[in-house]
mmCIF file of C-alpha atoms in Angstrom:
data_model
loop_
_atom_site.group_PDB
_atom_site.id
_atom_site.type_symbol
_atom_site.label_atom_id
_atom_site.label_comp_id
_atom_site.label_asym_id
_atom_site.label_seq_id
_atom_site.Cartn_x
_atom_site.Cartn_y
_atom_site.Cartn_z
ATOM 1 C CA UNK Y 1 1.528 13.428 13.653
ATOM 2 C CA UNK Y 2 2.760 11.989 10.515
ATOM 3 C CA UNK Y 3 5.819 12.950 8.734
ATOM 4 C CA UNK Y 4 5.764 15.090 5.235
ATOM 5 C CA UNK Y 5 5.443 13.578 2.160
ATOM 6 C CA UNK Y 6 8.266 14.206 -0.256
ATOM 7 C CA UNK Y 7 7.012 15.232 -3.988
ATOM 8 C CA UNK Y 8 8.150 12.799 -6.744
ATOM 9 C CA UNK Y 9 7.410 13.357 -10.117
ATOM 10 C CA UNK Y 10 6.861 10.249 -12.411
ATOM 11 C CA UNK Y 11 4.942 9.339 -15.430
ATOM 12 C CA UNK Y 12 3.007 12.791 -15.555
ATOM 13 C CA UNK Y 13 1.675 11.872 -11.852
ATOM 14 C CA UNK Y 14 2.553 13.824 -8.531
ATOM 15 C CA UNK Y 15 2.775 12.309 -5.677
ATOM 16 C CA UNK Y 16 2.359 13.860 -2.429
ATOM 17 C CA UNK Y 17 0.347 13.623 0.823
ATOM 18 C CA UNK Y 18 -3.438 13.137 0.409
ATOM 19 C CA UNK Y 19 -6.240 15.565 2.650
ATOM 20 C CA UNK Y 20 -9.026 14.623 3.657
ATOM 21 C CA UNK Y 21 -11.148 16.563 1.038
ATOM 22 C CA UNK Y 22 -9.289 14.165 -1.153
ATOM 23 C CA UNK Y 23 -10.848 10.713 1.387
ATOM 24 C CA UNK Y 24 -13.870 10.316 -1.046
ATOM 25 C CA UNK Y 25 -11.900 10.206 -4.452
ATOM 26 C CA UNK Y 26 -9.781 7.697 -2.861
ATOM 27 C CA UNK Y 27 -12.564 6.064 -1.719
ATOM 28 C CA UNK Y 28 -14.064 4.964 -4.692
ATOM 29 C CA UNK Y 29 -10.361 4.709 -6.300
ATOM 30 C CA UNK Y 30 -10.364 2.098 -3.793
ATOM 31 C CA UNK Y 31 -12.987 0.332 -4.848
ATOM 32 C CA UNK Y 32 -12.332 0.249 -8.167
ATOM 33 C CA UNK Y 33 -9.051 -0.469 -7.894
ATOM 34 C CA UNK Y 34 -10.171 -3.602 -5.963
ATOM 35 C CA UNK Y 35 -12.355 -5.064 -8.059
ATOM 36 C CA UNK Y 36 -10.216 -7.537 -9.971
ATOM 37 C CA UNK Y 37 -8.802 -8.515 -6.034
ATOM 38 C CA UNK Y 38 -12.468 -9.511 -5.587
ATOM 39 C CA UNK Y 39 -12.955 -11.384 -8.897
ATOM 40 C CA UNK Y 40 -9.286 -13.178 -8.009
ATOM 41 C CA UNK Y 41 -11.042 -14.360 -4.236
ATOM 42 C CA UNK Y 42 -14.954 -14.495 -5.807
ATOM 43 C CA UNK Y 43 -15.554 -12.017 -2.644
ATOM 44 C CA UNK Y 44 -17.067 -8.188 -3.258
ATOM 45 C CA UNK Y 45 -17.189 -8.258 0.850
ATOM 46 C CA UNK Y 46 -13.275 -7.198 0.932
ATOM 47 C CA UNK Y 47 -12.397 -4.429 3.467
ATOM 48 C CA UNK Y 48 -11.379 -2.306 0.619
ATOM 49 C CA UNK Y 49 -14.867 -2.962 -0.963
ATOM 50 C CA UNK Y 50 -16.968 -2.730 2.354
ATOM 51 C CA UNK Y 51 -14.711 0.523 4.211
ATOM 52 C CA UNK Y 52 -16.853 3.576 4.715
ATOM 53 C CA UNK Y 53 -16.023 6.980 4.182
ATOM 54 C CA UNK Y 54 -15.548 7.317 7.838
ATOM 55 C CA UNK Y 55 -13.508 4.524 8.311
ATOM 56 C CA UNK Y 56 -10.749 6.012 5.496
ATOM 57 C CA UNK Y 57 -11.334 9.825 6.873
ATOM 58 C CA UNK Y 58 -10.480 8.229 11.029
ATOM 59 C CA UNK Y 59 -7.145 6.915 9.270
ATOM 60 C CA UNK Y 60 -5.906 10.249 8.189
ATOM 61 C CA UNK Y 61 -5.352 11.010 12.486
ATOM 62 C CA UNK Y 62 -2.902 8.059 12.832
ATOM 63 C CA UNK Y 63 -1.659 6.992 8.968
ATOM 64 C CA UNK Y 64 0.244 9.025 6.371
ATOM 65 C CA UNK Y 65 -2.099 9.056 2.934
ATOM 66 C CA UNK Y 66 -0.067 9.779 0.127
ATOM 67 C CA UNK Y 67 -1.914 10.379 -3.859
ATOM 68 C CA UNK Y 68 -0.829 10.508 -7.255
ATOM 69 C CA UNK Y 69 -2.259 12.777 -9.023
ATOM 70 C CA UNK Y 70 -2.568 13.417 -12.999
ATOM 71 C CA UNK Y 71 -4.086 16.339 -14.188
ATOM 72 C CA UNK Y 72 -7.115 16.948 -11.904
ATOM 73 C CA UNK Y 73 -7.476 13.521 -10.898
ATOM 74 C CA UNK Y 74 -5.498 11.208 -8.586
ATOM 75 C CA UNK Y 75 -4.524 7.688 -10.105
ATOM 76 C CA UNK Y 76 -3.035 6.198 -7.056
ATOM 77 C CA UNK Y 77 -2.975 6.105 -3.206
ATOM 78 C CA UNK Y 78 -0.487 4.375 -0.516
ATOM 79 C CA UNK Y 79 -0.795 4.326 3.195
ATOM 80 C CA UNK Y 80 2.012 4.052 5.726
ATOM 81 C CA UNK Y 81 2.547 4.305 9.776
ATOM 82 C CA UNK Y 82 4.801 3.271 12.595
ATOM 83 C CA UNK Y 83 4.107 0.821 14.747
ATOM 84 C CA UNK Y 84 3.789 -0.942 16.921
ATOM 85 C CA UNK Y 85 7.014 -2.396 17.072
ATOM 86 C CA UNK Y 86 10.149 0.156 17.164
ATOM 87 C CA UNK Y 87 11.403 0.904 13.941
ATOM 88 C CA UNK Y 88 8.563 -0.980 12.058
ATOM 89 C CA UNK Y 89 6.747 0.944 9.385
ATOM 90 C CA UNK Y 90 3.193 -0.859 8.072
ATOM 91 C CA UNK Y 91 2.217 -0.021 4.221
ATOM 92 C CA UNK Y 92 -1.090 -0.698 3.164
ATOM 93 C CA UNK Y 93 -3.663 -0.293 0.531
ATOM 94 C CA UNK Y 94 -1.387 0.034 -2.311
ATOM 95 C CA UNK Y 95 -3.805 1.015 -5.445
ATOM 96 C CA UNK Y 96 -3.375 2.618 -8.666
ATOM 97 C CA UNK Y 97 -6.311 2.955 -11.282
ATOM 98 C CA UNK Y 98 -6.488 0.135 -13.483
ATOM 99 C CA UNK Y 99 -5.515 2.409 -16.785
ATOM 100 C CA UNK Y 100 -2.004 3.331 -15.167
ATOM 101 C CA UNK Y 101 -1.014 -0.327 -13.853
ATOM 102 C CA UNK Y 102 1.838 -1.415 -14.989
ATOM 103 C CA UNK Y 103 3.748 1.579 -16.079
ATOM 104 C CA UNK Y 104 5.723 2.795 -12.347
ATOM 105 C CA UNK Y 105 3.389 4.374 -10.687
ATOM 106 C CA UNK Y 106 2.741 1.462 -7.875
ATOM 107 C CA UNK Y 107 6.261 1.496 -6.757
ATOM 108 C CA UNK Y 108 6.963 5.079 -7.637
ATOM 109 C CA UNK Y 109 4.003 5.307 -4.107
ATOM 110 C CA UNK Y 110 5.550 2.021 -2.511
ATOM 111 C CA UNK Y 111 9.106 4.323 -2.704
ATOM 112 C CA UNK Y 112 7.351 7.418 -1.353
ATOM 113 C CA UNK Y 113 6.084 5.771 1.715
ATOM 114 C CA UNK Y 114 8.935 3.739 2.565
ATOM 115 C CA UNK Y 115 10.897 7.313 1.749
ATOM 116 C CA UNK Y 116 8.606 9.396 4.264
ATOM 117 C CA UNK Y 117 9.495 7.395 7.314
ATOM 118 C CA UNK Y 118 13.550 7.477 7.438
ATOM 119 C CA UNK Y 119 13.441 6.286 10.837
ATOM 120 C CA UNK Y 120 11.785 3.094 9.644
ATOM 121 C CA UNK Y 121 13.991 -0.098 9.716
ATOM 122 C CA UNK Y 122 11.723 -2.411 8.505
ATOM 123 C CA UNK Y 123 8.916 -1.876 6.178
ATOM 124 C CA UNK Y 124 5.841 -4.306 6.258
ATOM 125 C CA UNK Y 125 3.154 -5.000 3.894
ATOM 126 C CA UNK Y 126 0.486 -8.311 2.892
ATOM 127 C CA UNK Y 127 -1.037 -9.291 0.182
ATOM 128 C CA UNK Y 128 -3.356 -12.260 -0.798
ATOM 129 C CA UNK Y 129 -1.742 -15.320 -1.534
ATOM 130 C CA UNK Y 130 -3.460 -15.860 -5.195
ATOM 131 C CA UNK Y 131 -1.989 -12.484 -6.166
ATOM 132 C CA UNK Y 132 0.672 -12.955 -7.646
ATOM 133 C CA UNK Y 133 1.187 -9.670 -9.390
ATOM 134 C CA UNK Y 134 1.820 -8.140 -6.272
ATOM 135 C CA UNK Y 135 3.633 -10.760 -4.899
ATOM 136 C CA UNK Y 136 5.962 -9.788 -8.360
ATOM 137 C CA UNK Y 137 6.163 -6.413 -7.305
ATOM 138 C CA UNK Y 138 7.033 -6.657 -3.774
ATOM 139 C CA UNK Y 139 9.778 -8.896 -4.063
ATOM 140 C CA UNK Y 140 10.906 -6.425 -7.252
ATOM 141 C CA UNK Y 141 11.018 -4.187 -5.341
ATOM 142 C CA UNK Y 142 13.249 -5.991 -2.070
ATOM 143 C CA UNK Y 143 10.688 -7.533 0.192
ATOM 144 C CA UNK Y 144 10.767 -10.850 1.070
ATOM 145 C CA UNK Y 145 7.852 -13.370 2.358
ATOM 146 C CA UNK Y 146 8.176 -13.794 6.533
ATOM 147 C CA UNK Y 147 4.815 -15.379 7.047
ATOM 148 C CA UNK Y 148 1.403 -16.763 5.672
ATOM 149 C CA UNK Y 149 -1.946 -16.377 7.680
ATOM 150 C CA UNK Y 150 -5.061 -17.972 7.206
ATOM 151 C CA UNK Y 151 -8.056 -15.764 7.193
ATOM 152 C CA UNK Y 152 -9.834 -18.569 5.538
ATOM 153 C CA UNK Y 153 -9.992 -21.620 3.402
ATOM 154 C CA UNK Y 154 -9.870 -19.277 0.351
ATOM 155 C CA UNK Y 155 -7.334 -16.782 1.424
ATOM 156 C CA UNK Y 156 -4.209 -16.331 3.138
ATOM 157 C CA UNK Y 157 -2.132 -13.095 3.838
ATOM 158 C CA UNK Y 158 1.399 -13.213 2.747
ATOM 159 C CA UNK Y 159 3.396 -10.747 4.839
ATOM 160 C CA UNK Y 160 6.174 -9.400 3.224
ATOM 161 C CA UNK Y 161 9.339 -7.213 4.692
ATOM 162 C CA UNK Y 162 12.147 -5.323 3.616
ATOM 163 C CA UNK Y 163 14.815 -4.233 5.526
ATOM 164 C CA UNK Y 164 15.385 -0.548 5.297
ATOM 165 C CA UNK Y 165 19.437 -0.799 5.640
ATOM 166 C CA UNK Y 166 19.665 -3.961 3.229
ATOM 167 C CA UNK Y 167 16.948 -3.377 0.779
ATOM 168 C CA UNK Y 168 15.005 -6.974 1.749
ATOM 169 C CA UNK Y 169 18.415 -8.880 2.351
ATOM 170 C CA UNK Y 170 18.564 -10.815 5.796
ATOM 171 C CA UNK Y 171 14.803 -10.673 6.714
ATOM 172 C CA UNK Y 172 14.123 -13.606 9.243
ATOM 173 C CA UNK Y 173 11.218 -15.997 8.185
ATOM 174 C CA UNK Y 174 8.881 -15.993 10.556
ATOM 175 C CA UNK Y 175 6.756 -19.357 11.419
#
């Protein structure tokens, strides 16, 4: 069972946990959202591009979903869970439609997530290694690089932590 979602109010947007009536209009958030990661790599064959419906409604049993949502629609999505190491918390697929970039809302979610776990004392997230916007962001906002991985001659991960007590102060590089 996941933990609740606190409400935050920014920018007009609400942010709260996601449902699963909500999977398919994350979906294809999603995948527009990860377009310009595509056109950054020259891949459409992504995870974020290629997951199913399916896929993103089996991680509502084991992930907390959180949405922002203006008006009638929602503008943004995060994902966060424990594990598998004590006291780690995993963030992932960080996306906010491509006419509210740049104005809070990414780490108005990234805050949410890392706000819904209080138990968490690390947070973890990756990121390509060509994109450096969120590379900008992460470190903004207190994480740190630990670790690269190759995936392949095009892309690496860059994993990223912050440590909950010290706000991204003290993280040990990883080799």
């Amino acid at each position: 069972m996941t933990p609740a979602a606190p409400q935050t109010k920014l920018l007009a947007a609400d942010i709260m946990a996601a449902n699963l009536a909500d999977a398919e209009a994350i979906l294809a958030l999603q995948r527009l959202a990860y377009q310009s990661e595509a056109r950054l790599y020259g891949n459409g064959s992504i995870p974020p591009l290629t997951q199913t419906l399916i896929e993103l409604r089996a991680e509502f049993a084991t992930l907390l979903v959180l949405k922002a949502v203006s008006g009638e629609s929602i503008i943004g999505s995060v994902r966060a869970g424990l594990g598998p190491e004590a006291g780690l918390c995993r963030i992932g697929r960080l996306i906010v439609h491509p006419d509210h970039q740049r104005q809070g809302l990414g780490s108005a979610l990234l805050r949410a997530a890392e706000a819904s776990f209080p138990a968490a004392r690390r947070f973890q997230l990756f990121t390509g290694h060509k994109s450096a916007g969120n590379l900008r962001l992460y470190q903004r906002l207190g994480y740190l690089p630990v670790r690269s991985e190759a995936v392949s001659p095009e892309l690496s991960l860059v994993f990223l932590e912050r440590n909950a007590e010290r706000g991204g102060e003290e993280i040990e590089k990883q080799t």
